[in-house]
Amino acid sequence: MAEEVVIAVDAMGGDDAPDVVLAGVAEALAHDATLRVELVGPKDVVEPFACATERCEARIATEVISMSEHPANAVKAKKDSSIVVGCNLVKSGEADGFFSAGSTGACLAAATLNIGRIKGVKRPALGVVIPAYQRPCLLMDVGANADCKPEYLRQFAIMGSIYMKQTHGIRSPRIGLLNIGEEETKGSLLAQEAYRLLSEGVSGFAGNCEGKGLLQGDFDVVVTDGFSGNICLKTIEGTAKMLFSYVKDALMATPLSKVGALLVRGNLAKLKGRINPDAFGATPLIGVKGVCMIGHGSSSATAIKNGVLASAREARAGVIKALTEAIQDDMNATKEGM
């Protein structure tokens, strides 16, 4: 049996909160018998649900940060918001992780300011596991840091490698740098300098990764700045939706193709499930001193369920301890090399 784990959940996070959050939490608790939830939000929302649900405790938060508010300002001004209270539960050790489908910017700010960065981490990063063809690939950063320095990308590679080792059991992750060509001289000045740093001191670095290599699964970890990474991720998500629309139109075009659609319906459903963002549920913020997972604002109850379960898996995997040790080792090696 899996070890007991406690996840703080933002009851007010998401476009359809709190209803979909409560439904998703109920499904997660039913799925994982050793999961406990600290449900954070207004008293009239969290207390009735917690009273009626086993392994769920209510945590009162009198404020909510909306999607339209300035993230950092809201986090500083609304210290009793569901996002800030949830992060503080992780900081105090009362929860093993925090999940929210609320404002990404507010979650980033609250996690960085309240939970804090792992010692030595220059910038925490958002990482998304992409279901590439050959094997899953972690793309980071996908939005936390629009402007990056080469040393940030080097550290993203170290953190991404540890993350995939701990969560996916990959013994020697193959690391790539997202770029416009395979040659080390290609790309922007940022990419060229990052290539040099990665090649000189990061185990597992295998060179530049073009966009096609990301989707083919040529790498286990691909690093880039948050601006490029976010555009890349949203393009992949949009392309997947478009292709399924084209396939649906083609299968519904004639009576004969509709018969064929019935024959492949099961396989198409499996494929859609494999690439559906709801199947993953959350994006980890890698580099802070606690598990912090962020879901889509448009999350369904299924996505909430999977996000909470993903938070529990990450907590059980010992990711934070492994990251802390890896960053410390890298700092020590850098000092010795000076």
XYZ file of C-alpha atoms in Angstrom:
338
model
C 0.000 0.000 0.000
C 1.216 3.494 -0.842
C 2.272 5.728 2.034
C -0.214 8.276 3.336
C 0.181 11.696 1.791
C -1.565 15.014 2.466
C -2.350 17.405 -0.397
C -3.694 20.922 0.108
C -6.223 21.753 -2.625
C -7.436 25.207 -3.616
C -11.228 24.857 -3.643
C -11.607 28.158 -5.501
C -9.101 27.488 -8.292
C -10.456 27.290 -11.836
C -13.110 28.728 -14.103
C -15.806 26.398 -12.756
C -14.764 26.331 -9.103
C -15.798 25.275 -6.595
C -18.145 22.649 -8.102
C -15.627 20.896 -10.371
C -12.940 21.072 -7.682
C -15.159 19.366 -5.118
C -16.158 16.688 -7.637
C -12.529 16.123 -8.618
C -11.368 15.900 -4.996
C -14.085 13.332 -4.259
C -12.945 11.234 -7.222
C -9.287 11.472 -6.171
C -10.068 10.382 -2.618
C -12.096 7.438 -3.936
C -9.193 6.432 -6.191
C -6.393 6.696 -3.597
C -7.164 5.144 -0.205
C -4.053 6.650 1.435
C -4.645 10.202 0.216
C -5.777 12.939 2.581
C -6.892 16.384 1.452
C -6.733 19.754 3.164
C -9.454 21.629 1.273
C -8.777 25.374 1.306
C -11.469 27.982 0.687
C -14.457 29.873 2.114
C -16.158 28.323 5.130
C -19.480 27.778 3.376
C -17.727 25.846 0.598
C -15.176 23.669 2.379
C -16.816 22.795 5.696
C -19.958 21.035 4.375
C -17.876 19.036 1.898
C -15.264 18.071 4.505
C -17.950 17.030 6.999
C -19.481 14.711 4.412
C -16.207 13.337 3.034
C -13.744 10.960 4.664
C -10.052 11.915 4.782
C -10.830 15.567 3.995
C -10.297 18.474 6.371
C -11.553 22.015 5.892
C -9.096 24.935 5.949
C -10.776 28.305 5.987
C -9.527 31.050 3.657
C -11.517 34.272 3.595
C -10.105 35.646 0.323
C -9.843 34.508 -3.304
C -7.359 35.653 -5.969
C -9.065 36.045 -9.339
C -7.509 35.401 -12.733
C -7.647 39.107 -13.575
C -5.607 40.331 -10.600
C -1.906 41.167 -10.738
C -0.348 37.952 -9.340
C 2.438 39.284 -7.124
C 0.382 42.210 -5.811
C -2.580 39.954 -5.040
C -0.409 37.424 -3.190
C 1.065 40.193 -1.031
C -2.282 41.880 -0.394
C -4.456 38.795 0.107
C -2.553 36.815 2.711
C -5.691 34.859 3.625
C -6.444 33.797 0.056
C -6.905 30.117 -0.758
C -3.688 30.055 -2.800
C -1.530 31.660 -0.103
C -3.055 29.563 2.701
C -2.505 26.394 0.657
C 1.152 27.225 0.054
C 1.617 28.016 3.745
C 0.333 24.554 4.639
C 3.193 23.111 2.593
C 5.674 25.517 4.155
C 4.607 24.527 7.686
C 4.744 20.818 6.885
C 1.020 20.305 7.421
C 0.660 19.277 3.777
C 3.011 17.356 1.496
C 1.957 19.274 -1.599
C -0.353 21.947 -3.002
C -2.623 21.821 -6.043
C -4.563 24.677 -7.643
C -6.255 25.308 -10.964
C -6.351 29.010 -10.170
C -4.178 31.867 -11.408
C -0.858 30.448 -12.610
C 0.922 33.705 -11.863
C -0.460 33.829 -8.326
C 0.528 30.209 -7.702
C 4.055 30.955 -8.947
C 4.332 34.031 -6.756
C 2.881 32.376 -3.647
C 5.020 29.256 -4.005
C 8.198 31.280 -4.552
C 7.505 33.798 -1.773
C 5.873 31.510 0.796
C 7.239 28.011 0.225
C 10.562 29.400 -1.006
C 13.149 28.247 -3.515
C 15.454 25.313 -2.936
C 18.811 26.712 -1.859
C 20.879 27.437 -4.953
C 17.959 27.461 -7.408
C 18.112 30.630 -9.474
C 14.630 30.379 -10.978
C 11.918 27.746 -10.435
C 10.438 26.529 -13.718
C 7.196 25.033 -14.979
C 7.636 21.647 -16.615
C 5.110 19.759 -18.748
C 5.444 16.072 -19.600
C 4.568 15.780 -23.284
C 3.315 12.374 -24.507
C 5.856 12.194 -27.347
C 5.731 9.256 -29.758
C 8.604 7.138 -28.465
C 8.575 8.147 -24.787
C 7.371 10.970 -22.525
C 9.421 14.162 -22.626
C 9.606 16.909 -19.988
C 9.579 20.375 -21.567
C 10.683 23.205 -19.278
C 10.257 26.099 -18.836
C 6.748 26.591 -20.246
C 5.878 29.960 -18.789
C 7.416 30.828 -15.429
C 10.424 32.707 -16.862
C 9.875 34.548 -20.130
C 13.378 36.021 -20.014
C 16.203 33.652 -19.177
C 19.950 33.646 -18.808
C 22.032 30.722 -20.106
C 22.777 29.559 -16.553
C 19.042 29.244 -15.896
C 18.680 26.788 -18.767
C 21.622 24.797 -17.435
C 19.900 24.518 -14.069
C 16.593 23.624 -15.698
C 18.403 20.689 -17.290
C 19.733 19.471 -13.940
C 16.343 19.809 -12.265
C 14.498 18.248 -15.201
C 16.813 15.268 -15.213
C 16.215 14.631 -11.505
C 12.470 15.068 -11.948
C 12.275 12.423 -14.683
C 14.461 10.045 -12.686
C 12.219 10.315 -9.634
C 8.805 10.406 -11.302
C 9.326 8.245 -14.403
C 12.161 5.975 -13.335
C 14.482 7.016 -16.174
C 17.963 6.105 -15.017
C 19.967 8.324 -17.394
C 17.714 11.002 -18.923
C 18.726 12.269 -22.348
C 18.679 16.083 -22.292
C 18.157 18.430 -25.235
C 18.181 22.194 -25.790
C 15.250 23.447 -27.877
C 16.712 25.152 -30.933
C 16.248 25.802 -34.648
C 18.939 23.347 -35.733
C 21.102 20.524 -34.450
C 24.469 22.295 -34.848
C 25.902 23.957 -31.749
C 26.343 27.250 -33.630
C 22.615 27.544 -34.417
C 20.111 29.738 -32.653
C 20.152 32.912 -30.603
C 23.028 34.072 -28.437
C 21.107 32.660 -25.465
C 20.887 29.246 -27.104
C 24.540 29.210 -28.162
C 25.814 30.122 -24.699
C 23.397 27.688 -23.051
C 24.699 24.964 -25.373
C 28.241 25.644 -24.171
C 27.256 25.493 -20.499
C 25.210 22.335 -20.962
C 27.911 20.537 -22.939
C 30.601 21.422 -20.414
C 28.911 20.422 -17.194
C 25.579 18.598 -17.462
C 25.516 14.828 -17.523
C 23.162 13.441 -20.165
C 23.227 16.477 -22.452
C 22.777 15.177 -26.011
C 22.697 18.395 -28.042
C 20.107 20.608 -29.647
C 16.532 19.456 -30.095
C 14.487 20.704 -33.037
C 10.709 20.843 -32.710
C 10.276 17.531 -34.514
C 12.647 15.839 -32.067
C 10.510 16.967 -29.151
C 7.420 15.235 -30.532
C 9.272 12.156 -31.755
C 10.564 11.481 -28.257
C 14.272 11.800 -29.045
C 14.871 13.290 -25.579
C 13.634 12.757 -22.022
C 14.115 16.418 -21.033
C 14.118 19.494 -23.296
C 14.956 22.918 -21.866
C 14.169 26.390 -23.163
C 13.090 29.816 -21.936
C 9.516 30.220 -20.711
C 8.495 32.406 -23.652
C 9.507 29.871 -26.312
C 8.357 26.939 -24.199
C 4.871 28.334 -23.698
C 4.428 29.039 -27.402
C 5.687 25.541 -28.209
C 3.308 23.912 -25.718
C 0.242 25.871 -26.846
C 1.069 25.117 -30.495
C 1.234 21.397 -29.730
C -2.086 21.501 -27.855
C -3.764 23.464 -30.643
C -2.402 21.168 -33.343
C -3.663 18.075 -31.519
C -7.185 19.529 -31.297
C -7.118 20.551 -34.953
C -6.002 17.090 -36.125
C -8.786 15.397 -34.186
C -11.287 17.808 -35.766
C -9.954 16.919 -39.226
C -10.146 13.192 -38.453
C -13.714 13.551 -37.187
C -14.745 15.456 -40.322
C -13.155 12.816 -42.547
C -14.828 9.928 -40.707
C -18.260 11.583 -40.816
C -18.017 12.577 -44.509
C -19.756 9.570 -46.101
C -21.918 6.601 -45.029
C -19.010 4.236 -45.695
C -16.534 6.300 -43.656
C -19.054 6.366 -40.796
C -18.957 2.563 -40.761
C -15.177 2.773 -40.597
C -15.495 5.230 -37.697
C -17.366 2.614 -35.701
C -14.557 0.126 -36.283
C -11.806 2.467 -35.034
C -13.809 4.264 -32.331
C -12.131 2.398 -29.484
C -8.596 3.056 -30.718
C -9.357 6.727 -31.347
C -10.717 7.058 -27.805
C -7.501 5.584 -26.422
C -5.416 7.950 -28.542
C -7.444 10.952 -27.443
C -7.014 9.922 -23.821
C -3.277 9.610 -24.287
C -2.820 13.189 -25.506
C -5.639 14.846 -23.542
C -4.233 17.436 -21.074
C -6.904 16.323 -18.577
C -5.081 13.000 -18.285
C -2.130 14.757 -16.639
C -4.130 17.307 -14.708
C -1.311 19.541 -13.531
C 2.021 21.156 -14.302
C 4.734 20.963 -11.631
C 6.614 24.044 -10.473
C 10.109 22.621 -10.189
C 12.650 24.301 -7.921
C 10.623 25.306 -4.849
C 10.981 23.610 -1.462
C 7.714 21.736 -1.711
C 5.412 20.071 -4.200
C 3.376 22.681 -6.089
C 1.165 21.600 -8.999
C -0.843 23.958 -11.186
C -3.839 22.924 -13.296
C -5.578 24.549 -16.266
C -8.112 27.235 -15.426
C -10.597 25.330 -17.593
C -9.995 22.074 -15.714
C -12.815 19.556 -15.624
C -13.545 17.364 -12.601
C -11.414 14.653 -14.246
C -8.508 17.059 -14.641
C -8.824 18.105 -10.973
C -8.838 14.471 -9.912
C -5.733 13.708 -11.965
C -4.002 16.866 -10.766
C -4.526 15.944 -7.117
C -3.352 12.371 -7.763
C -0.288 13.669 -9.643
C 0.528 15.884 -6.661
C 0.351 12.848 -4.382
C 2.605 10.802 -6.676
C 5.192 13.568 -6.799
C 5.189 13.882 -3.012
C 5.671 10.131 -2.615
C 8.446 10.080 -5.221
C 10.749 12.196 -3.050
C 11.321 14.767 -5.788
C 12.096 17.686 -3.456
C 14.746 15.793 -1.487
C 16.418 14.570 -4.681
C 16.370 18.063 -6.232
C 17.843 19.617 -3.097
C 20.705 17.118 -3.067
C 21.378 17.520 -6.792
C 21.508 21.327 -6.625
C 23.817 21.179 -3.603
C 26.123 18.721 -5.387
C 26.231 20.990 -8.433
C 27.041 24.014 -6.271
C 29.856 22.126 -4.583
C 31.246 20.917 -7.923
C 31.135 24.464 -9.301
C 33.068 25.793 -6.300
C 35.704 23.080 -6.648
C 36.122 23.887 -10.336
C 36.831 27.553 -9.693
